[in-house]
Amino acid sequence: MPDPLPHLLPGARTAIHTCMAVTPQDRVLIIGDRHTASVDIALESVAREATASTLLLFIEDYVTRPATAVPEAMRAAIEDFRPTVSLFAASAQPGELPFRTALTMLGRQFNVRHGHMVGIDEQVMQQGMTADYRLIAALTHRLTGLLRNARRVHITNPKGTDLWVYLDNRYSWRACHGLYHHPGDWGNLPEGETFTCPASAEGVVVAEVLGDYFSEKYGLLPAPLSFTIADGRLHEVTGENRALAEEVWSYLSLADNGVRLGEFAIGTNIALEAPVGNLLQDEKLPGIHIAFGSPLPHLTGADWSSPVHVDVIPLQCTITVDDRSIMRDGVFAAELLQDLL
């Protein structure tokens, strides 16, 4: 195994020590791929400093991409290792949500602490993974408490976003704070958001970053896409890049419940200042993002599902929760940050 790249070690230490709190008693599983190998090697190197029990698996050693299910040989290796901590640090491929979901469910059998790093790259390791996660956790919990009893959210931005999101407390809010220290804790890394499944939504979102495989393929969009939503469903995708608009529409409309709005989230990573074109980090920017497709029912309590989940991110958002302004032009209201900074 090659030596880890020094510039990736600070982010790896944040992940292993601060976020996952790895101890000598832990067994750390890292699932990566050839595209993210430099990050995977850094994570495994730091994990080995904390525990003698580590296992790094590359997806391509077990299955041709895109993977749609967990290969039996990979499943057997994981079951034999019996991890207590797992990290999925690999690129996103079209149609791989069922594979990633199955891996997550397998980890739940062992009650692992899990960090999900889909689409991780070296830039994100040096930015989002070096944030102060204790501060992010405090803000995320504060914001989640405010949102749990909210009924509607209004979002605008300078590019033309004008969206009403309607909430229902039948669906749980998930505070993704980045400190996964207890068995069964789970979240993305980098982290910093709170999300739920919305009851409905109406309006337009003008997005400059997309999720799923679109993030790696297109990065920060030079021309944004507009998503028209009515009754909680996507009705139209438009933009200067007509081919991309058609590609997104086709991907969503051909999947069961793919055009249904499955997620509404607010990013809380105040260490981030600008988008980089990587969904994994950009969805944590202060602001909102929504996703079409899967509502992550095992986390939100939604009673429906989808094999796809595509996030879209508008920038420089102004957000009103019921009648309370919590953000203007991408900056949280001062009272939300009081006593935290």
Tab-separated table of C-alpha atoms in Angstrom:
chain	number	residue	atom	x	y	z
A	1	MET	CA	0.000	0.000	0.000
A	2	PRO	CA	1.433	3.454	-0.925
A	3	ASP	CA	2.208	5.959	1.815
A	4	PRO	CA	-0.589	8.458	2.546
A	5	LEU	CA	-0.337	11.938	1.040
A	6	PRO	CA	0.585	14.393	3.837
A	7	HIS	CA	-1.935	17.052	2.780
A	8	LEU	CA	-4.802	14.583	3.324
A	9	LEU	CA	-3.825	13.578	6.858
A	10	PRO	CA	-5.406	16.530	8.764
A	11	GLY	CA	-8.823	15.780	7.237
A	12	ALA	CA	-8.352	12.066	7.847
A	13	ARG	CA	-7.532	12.742	11.503
A	14	THR	CA	-10.690	14.824	11.848
A	15	ALA	CA	-12.718	11.972	10.376
A	16	ILE	CA	-11.140	9.181	12.426
A	17	HIS	CA	-10.568	10.932	15.751
A	18	THR	CA	-13.072	13.802	16.029
A	19	CYS	CA	-15.994	12.526	13.973
A	20	MET	CA	-15.823	8.759	14.520
A	21	ALA	CA	-13.917	8.703	17.861
A	22	VAL	CA	-12.025	5.528	16.943
A	23	THR	CA	-10.451	3.657	19.882
A	24	PRO	CA	-8.067	0.678	20.103
A	25	GLN	CA	-11.085	-1.579	20.649
A	26	ASP	CA	-12.681	-0.615	17.319
A	27	ARG	CA	-12.620	-2.533	14.044
A	28	VAL	CA	-12.618	0.016	11.208
A	29	LEU	CA	-13.945	-0.883	7.747
A	30	ILE	CA	-13.247	1.475	4.823
A	31	ILE	CA	-14.994	0.873	1.501
A	32	GLY	CA	-13.392	2.831	-1.320
A	33	ASP	CA	-12.606	2.661	-5.009
A	34	ARG	CA	-9.704	3.349	-7.347
A	35	HIS	CA	-10.924	6.880	-8.029
A	36	THR	CA	-10.776	7.855	-4.343
A	37	ALA	CA	-7.774	5.690	-3.416
A	38	SER	CA	-5.627	8.558	-2.098
A	39	VAL	CA	-8.348	9.496	0.388
A	40	ASP	CA	-8.996	5.863	1.322
A	41	ILE	CA	-5.303	5.248	2.014
A	42	ALA	CA	-5.100	8.351	4.223
A	43	LEU	CA	-8.162	7.268	6.203
A	44	GLU	CA	-6.827	3.750	6.652
A	45	SER	CA	-3.398	5.030	7.686
A	46	VAL	CA	-4.831	7.249	10.421
A	47	ALA	CA	-7.225	4.493	11.528
A	48	ARG	CA	-4.237	2.157	11.966
A	49	GLU	CA	-2.711	4.677	14.364
A	50	ALA	CA	-5.770	4.248	16.583
A	51	THR	CA	-6.503	0.524	16.228
A	52	ALA	CA	-4.795	-2.584	14.908
A	53	SER	CA	-8.044	-3.784	13.303
A	54	THR	CA	-8.636	-2.103	9.926
A	55	LEU	CA	-9.933	-3.384	6.598
A	56	LEU	CA	-9.826	-1.448	3.299
A	57	LEU	CA	-11.944	-2.848	0.454
A	58	PHE	CA	-12.000	-1.453	-3.095
A	59	ILE	CA	-15.343	-1.925	-4.828
A	60	GLU	CA	-13.783	-2.774	-8.199
A	61	ASP	CA	-12.081	-5.812	-6.646
A	62	TYR	CA	-15.521	-7.343	-6.128
A	63	VAL	CA	-17.890	-6.104	-8.833
A	64	THR	CA	-18.059	-4.237	-12.150
A	65	ARG	CA	-19.385	-0.702	-11.690
A	66	PRO	CA	-22.059	0.451	-11.424
A	67	ALA	CA	-22.902	-1.966	-8.620
A	68	THR	CA	-26.562	-2.667	-7.930
A	69	ALA	CA	-26.181	-5.110	-5.022
A	70	VAL	CA	-23.538	-6.114	-2.489
A	71	PRO	CA	-21.444	-8.939	-4.018
A	72	GLU	CA	-21.391	-12.096	-1.939
A	73	ALA	CA	-17.595	-12.039	-1.561
A	74	MET	CA	-17.709	-8.470	-0.251
A	75	ARG	CA	-20.589	-9.329	2.072
A	76	ALA	CA	-18.639	-12.314	3.408
A	77	ALA	CA	-15.523	-10.203	4.016
A	78	ILE	CA	-17.545	-7.619	5.945
A	79	GLU	CA	-19.431	-10.213	7.976
A	80	ASP	CA	-16.180	-11.976	8.865
A	81	PHE	CA	-14.557	-8.678	9.935
A	82	ARG	CA	-17.567	-7.580	12.054
A	83	PRO	CA	-16.824	-3.827	11.959
A	84	THR	CA	-17.692	-1.423	14.747
A	85	VAL	CA	-16.883	1.637	12.582
A	86	SER	CA	-17.372	1.942	8.817
A	87	LEU	CA	-16.589	4.602	6.231
A	88	PHE	CA	-17.913	4.559	2.656
A	89	ALA	CA	-15.393	6.735	0.796
A	90	ALA	CA	-15.964	6.094	-2.909
A	91	SER	CA	-17.180	7.854	-6.043
A	92	ALA	CA	-20.845	7.998	-7.059
A	93	GLN	CA	-21.977	6.004	-10.088
A	94	PRO	CA	-25.351	6.112	-11.883
A	95	GLY	CA	-27.882	3.748	-10.339
A	96	GLU	CA	-25.777	2.750	-7.312
A	97	LEU	CA	-28.143	3.983	-4.590
A	98	PRO	CA	-29.521	0.439	-3.979
A	99	PHE	CA	-25.933	-0.832	-3.568
A	100	ARG	CA	-25.035	1.893	-1.079
A	101	THR	CA	-28.300	1.392	0.785
A	102	ALA	CA	-27.678	-2.355	1.030
A	103	LEU	CA	-24.189	-1.710	2.416
A	104	THR	CA	-25.652	0.645	5.002
A	105	MET	CA	-28.227	-1.953	6.015
A	106	LEU	CA	-25.469	-4.552	6.332
A	107	GLY	CA	-23.569	-2.229	8.644
A	108	ARG	CA	-26.673	-1.724	10.760
A	109	GLN	CA	-26.612	-5.455	11.511
A	110	PHE	CA	-23.393	-4.776	13.424
A	111	ASN	CA	-24.664	-1.489	14.911
A	112	VAL	CA	-21.679	0.334	13.405
A	113	ARG	CA	-20.831	3.991	13.689
A	114	HIS	CA	-20.874	4.982	10.028
A	115	GLY	CA	-19.438	7.898	8.042
A	116	HIS	CA	-20.829	8.250	4.501
A	117	MET	CA	-18.373	9.960	2.125
A	118	VAL	CA	-19.890	9.423	-1.331
A	119	GLY	CA	-17.974	11.451	-3.902
A	120	ILE	CA	-15.146	12.400	-1.542
A	121	ASP	CA	-12.084	13.972	-3.166
A	122	GLU	CA	-8.827	15.591	-2.085
A	123	GLN	CA	-10.230	19.137	-2.155
A	124	VAL	CA	-13.094	18.219	0.163
A	125	MET	CA	-10.707	16.412	2.519
A	126	GLN	CA	-8.719	19.648	2.835
A	127	GLN	CA	-11.772	21.891	3.307
A	128	GLY	CA	-14.965	20.412	4.742
A	129	MET	CA	-13.131	17.696	6.655
A	130	THR	CA	-11.004	20.194	8.585
A	131	ALA	CA	-13.957	22.123	10.073
A	132	ASP	CA	-14.757	22.492	13.803
A	133	TYR	CA	-17.338	19.747	14.177
A	134	ARG	CA	-18.170	20.544	17.787
A	135	LEU	CA	-19.329	23.999	16.662
A	136	ILE	CA	-21.212	22.520	13.702
A	137	ALA	CA	-22.923	20.007	16.001
A	138	ALA	CA	-24.106	22.756	18.358
A	139	LEU	CA	-25.590	24.827	15.510
A	140	THR	CA	-27.182	21.781	13.871
A	141	HIS	CA	-28.952	20.749	17.080
A	142	ARG	CA	-30.141	24.318	17.698
A	143	LEU	CA	-31.571	24.628	14.189
A	144	THR	CA	-33.208	21.197	14.332
A	145	GLY	CA	-34.990	22.179	17.541
A	146	LEU	CA	-36.375	25.269	15.810
A	147	LEU	CA	-37.585	23.296	12.785
A	148	ARG	CA	-39.289	20.372	14.531
A	149	ASN	CA	-42.514	22.311	15.095
A	150	ALA	CA	-42.364	24.410	11.912
A	151	ARG	CA	-45.126	24.181	9.337
A	152	ARG	CA	-43.778	25.985	6.283
A	153	VAL	CA	-40.532	27.389	4.927
A	154	HIS	CA	-40.109	30.037	2.225
A	155	ILE	CA	-36.862	30.179	0.244
A	156	THR	CA	-35.682	32.745	-2.316
A	157	ASN	CA	-32.345	33.557	-3.933
A	158	PRO	CA	-30.937	36.062	-6.455
A	159	LYS	CA	-31.040	33.556	-9.349
A	160	GLY	CA	-34.824	33.175	-9.172
A	161	THR	CA	-35.525	30.505	-6.563
A	162	ASP	CA	-38.957	31.037	-4.996
A	163	LEU	CA	-40.088	27.934	-3.144
A	164	TRP	CA	-42.609	27.134	-0.421
A	165	VAL	CA	-41.975	23.908	1.485
A	166	TYR	CA	-44.691	22.455	3.714
A	167	LEU	CA	-43.753	20.289	6.684
A	168	ASP	CA	-45.495	17.574	8.694
A	169	ASN	CA	-44.226	16.364	12.060
A	170	ARG	CA	-45.132	12.801	11.113
A	171	TYR	CA	-41.758	12.873	9.379
A	172	SER	CA	-38.646	13.043	11.545
A	173	TRP	CA	-35.931	15.662	11.330
A	174	ARG	CA	-32.434	14.187	11.170
A	175	ALA	CA	-29.684	16.306	12.761
A	176	CYS	CA	-26.485	15.475	10.867
A	177	HIS	CA	-23.866	16.983	13.139
A	178	GLY	CA	-20.715	15.015	12.306
A	179	LEU	CA	-20.000	13.500	15.741
A	180	TYR	CA	-20.730	9.781	15.461
A	181	HIS	CA	-19.535	8.408	18.783
A	182	HIS	CA	-22.224	5.883	19.726
A	183	PRO	CA	-23.160	2.500	18.217
A	184	GLY	CA	-25.658	2.984	15.407
A	185	ASP	CA	-24.774	6.659	14.803
A	186	TRP	CA	-24.714	7.476	11.081
A	187	GLY	CA	-24.134	10.472	8.822
A	188	ASN	CA	-22.228	12.033	5.953
A	189	LEU	CA	-18.680	13.339	6.151
A	190	PRO	CA	-18.087	16.211	5.628
A	191	GLU	CA	-21.166	17.027	7.652
A	192	GLY	CA	-23.421	19.815	8.737
A	193	GLU	CA	-27.122	19.718	7.866
A	194	THR	CA	-30.553	18.886	9.191
A	195	PHE	CA	-33.146	17.272	6.935
A	196	THR	CA	-36.607	15.777	6.735
A	197	CYS	CA	-39.090	14.488	4.187
A	198	PRO	CA	-41.361	17.399	3.206
A	199	ALA	CA	-45.123	16.970	3.096
A	200	SER	CA	-45.326	19.039	-0.103
A	201	ALA	CA	-43.779	21.966	-1.957
A	202	GLU	CA	-44.661	24.568	-4.581
A	203	GLY	CA	-42.466	26.836	-6.652
A	204	VAL	CA	-39.148	26.993	-8.473
A	205	VAL	CA	-35.605	26.100	-7.426
A	206	VAL	CA	-32.720	27.468	-9.506
A	207	ALA	CA	-29.790	25.163	-8.773
A	208	GLU	CA	-26.061	25.415	-9.472
A	209	VAL	CA	-24.968	22.055	-8.021
A	210	LEU	CA	-26.527	18.625	-8.594
A	211	GLY	CA	-26.191	15.364	-6.715
A	212	ASP	CA	-25.820	11.674	-7.543
A	213	TYR	CA	-23.460	11.048	-10.483
A	214	PHE	CA	-24.223	14.510	-11.906
A	215	SER	CA	-21.977	16.072	-9.252
A	216	GLU	CA	-18.824	14.303	-10.392
A	217	LYS	CA	-19.760	14.549	-14.077
A	218	TYR	CA	-20.635	18.268	-14.213
A	219	GLY	CA	-19.323	19.935	-11.037
A	220	LEU	CA	-20.392	23.537	-10.468
A	221	LEU	CA	-22.831	24.327	-13.268
A	222	PRO	CA	-21.803	27.306	-15.442
A	223	ALA	CA	-25.491	27.816	-16.256
A	224	PRO	CA	-28.024	26.878	-13.554
A	225	LEU	CA	-30.998	24.564	-13.992
A	226	SER	CA	-34.539	25.507	-12.968
A	227	PHE	CA	-36.746	22.895	-11.297
A	228	THR	CA	-40.483	23.618	-11.298
A	229	ILE	CA	-42.344	21.872	-8.473
A	230	ALA	CA	-46.086	21.552	-7.906
A	231	ASP	CA	-47.854	19.493	-5.247
A	232	GLY	CA	-44.519	18.078	-4.111
A	233	ARG	CA	-43.564	16.738	-7.537
A	234	LEU	CA	-41.132	17.840	-10.201
A	235	HIS	CA	-42.966	19.008	-13.318
A	236	GLU	CA	-40.215	20.515	-15.455
A	237	VAL	CA	-36.440	20.945	-15.691
A	238	THR	CA	-35.193	23.824	-17.837
A	239	GLY	CA	-31.947	25.667	-18.481
A	240	GLU	CA	-29.481	26.858	-21.097
A	241	ASN	CA	-27.923	23.400	-21.154
A	242	ARG	CA	-30.902	21.591	-22.643
A	243	ALA	CA	-29.059	18.293	-22.904
A	244	LEU	CA	-28.332	18.322	-19.174
A	245	ALA	CA	-31.913	19.314	-18.359
A	246	GLU	CA	-33.169	16.387	-20.434
A	247	GLU	CA	-30.624	14.026	-18.847
A	248	VAL	CA	-31.770	14.958	-15.343
A	249	TRP	CA	-35.451	14.719	-16.271
A	250	SER	CA	-34.972	11.331	-17.910
A	251	TYR	CA	-33.025	9.934	-14.947
A	252	LEU	CA	-35.707	11.020	-12.481
A	253	SER	CA	-38.854	10.409	-14.501
A	254	LEU	CA	-37.936	6.842	-15.419
A	255	ALA	CA	-37.493	5.803	-11.761
A	256	ASP	CA	-40.325	4.911	-9.406
A	257	ASN	CA	-41.139	8.058	-7.399
A	258	GLY	CA	-38.121	9.734	-8.981
A	259	VAL	CA	-39.926	13.051	-9.539
A	260	ARG	CA	-41.371	13.096	-6.030
A	261	LEU	CA	-39.711	15.502	-3.586
A	262	GLY	CA	-38.094	13.316	-0.933
A	263	GLU	CA	-35.838	15.638	1.068
A	264	PHE	CA	-35.722	19.179	2.369
A	265	ALA	CA	-32.525	20.176	4.174
A	266	ILE	CA	-30.671	23.161	5.572
A	267	GLY	CA	-26.856	23.142	5.573
A	268	THR	CA	-25.045	24.154	8.765
A	269	ASN	CA	-21.313	23.946	8.008
A	270	ILE	CA	-20.426	27.585	8.593
A	271	ALA	CA	-16.750	26.878	7.853
A	272	LEU	CA	-17.659	26.667	4.156
A	273	GLU	CA	-17.784	29.894	2.174
A	274	ALA	CA	-18.278	28.933	-1.481
A	275	PRO	CA	-19.342	25.933	-3.566
A	276	VAL	CA	-16.722	23.678	-5.136
A	277	GLY	CA	-18.983	21.607	-7.390
A	278	ASN	CA	-18.935	18.525	-5.162
A	279	LEU	CA	-22.341	17.636	-3.732
A	280	LEU	CA	-20.898	15.914	-0.667
A	281	GLN	CA	-19.489	19.229	0.559
A	282	ASP	CA	-21.707	21.787	-1.151
A	283	GLU	CA	-24.938	20.474	0.398
A	284	LYS	CA	-23.448	21.407	3.792
A	285	LEU	CA	-23.092	25.093	2.812
A	286	PRO	CA	-25.340	27.408	4.830
A	287	GLY	CA	-28.525	27.405	2.744
A	288	ILE	CA	-31.005	24.806	1.568
A	289	HIS	CA	-31.006	21.830	-0.693
A	290	ILE	CA	-33.762	19.513	-1.798
A	291	ALA	CA	-33.678	16.050	-3.316
A	292	PHE	CA	-35.961	14.223	-5.695
A	293	GLY	CA	-36.493	10.510	-5.155
A	294	SER	CA	-35.813	8.548	-1.996
A	295	PRO	CA	-36.952	10.224	1.253
A	296	LEU	CA	-34.516	7.996	3.176
A	297	PRO	CA	-37.493	6.342	4.884
A	298	HIS	CA	-35.408	4.516	7.502
A	299	LEU	CA	-34.331	7.945	8.789
A	300	THR	CA	-37.362	10.180	8.172
A	301	GLY	CA	-40.196	7.712	8.726
A	302	ALA	CA	-41.633	8.310	5.249
A	303	ASP	CA	-43.901	5.538	3.980
A	304	TRP	CA	-42.632	5.453	0.391
A	305	SER	CA	-39.325	4.897	-1.373
A	306	SER	CA	-37.423	5.328	-4.634
A	307	PRO	CA	-34.268	3.799	-6.144
A	308	VAL	CA	-32.835	7.271	-6.912
A	309	HIS	CA	-31.958	10.334	-4.827
A	310	VAL	CA	-30.805	13.464	-6.665
A	311	ASP	CA	-30.013	16.595	-4.670
A	312	VAL	CA	-30.185	20.090	-6.154
A	313	ILE	CA	-28.614	23.127	-4.492
A	314	PRO	CA	-29.531	26.803	-4.912
A	315	LEU	CA	-26.999	29.303	-3.549
A	316	GLN	CA	-27.169	32.529	-1.489
A	317	CYS	CA	-30.544	31.616	-0.039
A	318	THR	CA	-32.833	33.728	2.094
A	319	ILE	CA	-34.937	31.520	4.382
A	320	THR	CA	-38.044	32.238	6.443
A	321	VAL	CA	-39.364	29.533	8.790
A	322	ASP	CA	-43.034	30.242	9.468
A	323	ASP	CA	-42.701	33.980	10.198
A	324	ARG	CA	-39.092	33.943	11.420
A	325	SER	CA	-36.163	34.960	9.210
A	326	ILE	CA	-33.242	32.593	9.855
A	327	MET	CA	-30.978	33.380	6.890
A	328	ARG	CA	-30.356	36.211	4.447
A	329	ASP	CA	-28.232	35.729	1.321
A	330	GLY	CA	-26.590	32.602	2.719
A	331	VAL	CA	-25.761	34.017	6.166
A	332	PHE	CA	-27.483	32.725	9.301
A	333	ALA	CA	-29.301	35.217	11.527
A	334	ALA	CA	-27.090	36.407	14.389
A	335	GLU	CA	-29.377	35.015	17.093
A	336	LEU	CA	-28.926	31.474	15.761
A	337	LEU	CA	-25.163	31.798	16.196
A	338	GLN	CA	-25.323	33.477	19.600
A	339	ASP	CA	-22.951	31.915	22.178
A	340	LEU	CA	-21.574	29.510	19.542
A	341	LEU	CA	-18.790	31.552	17.953
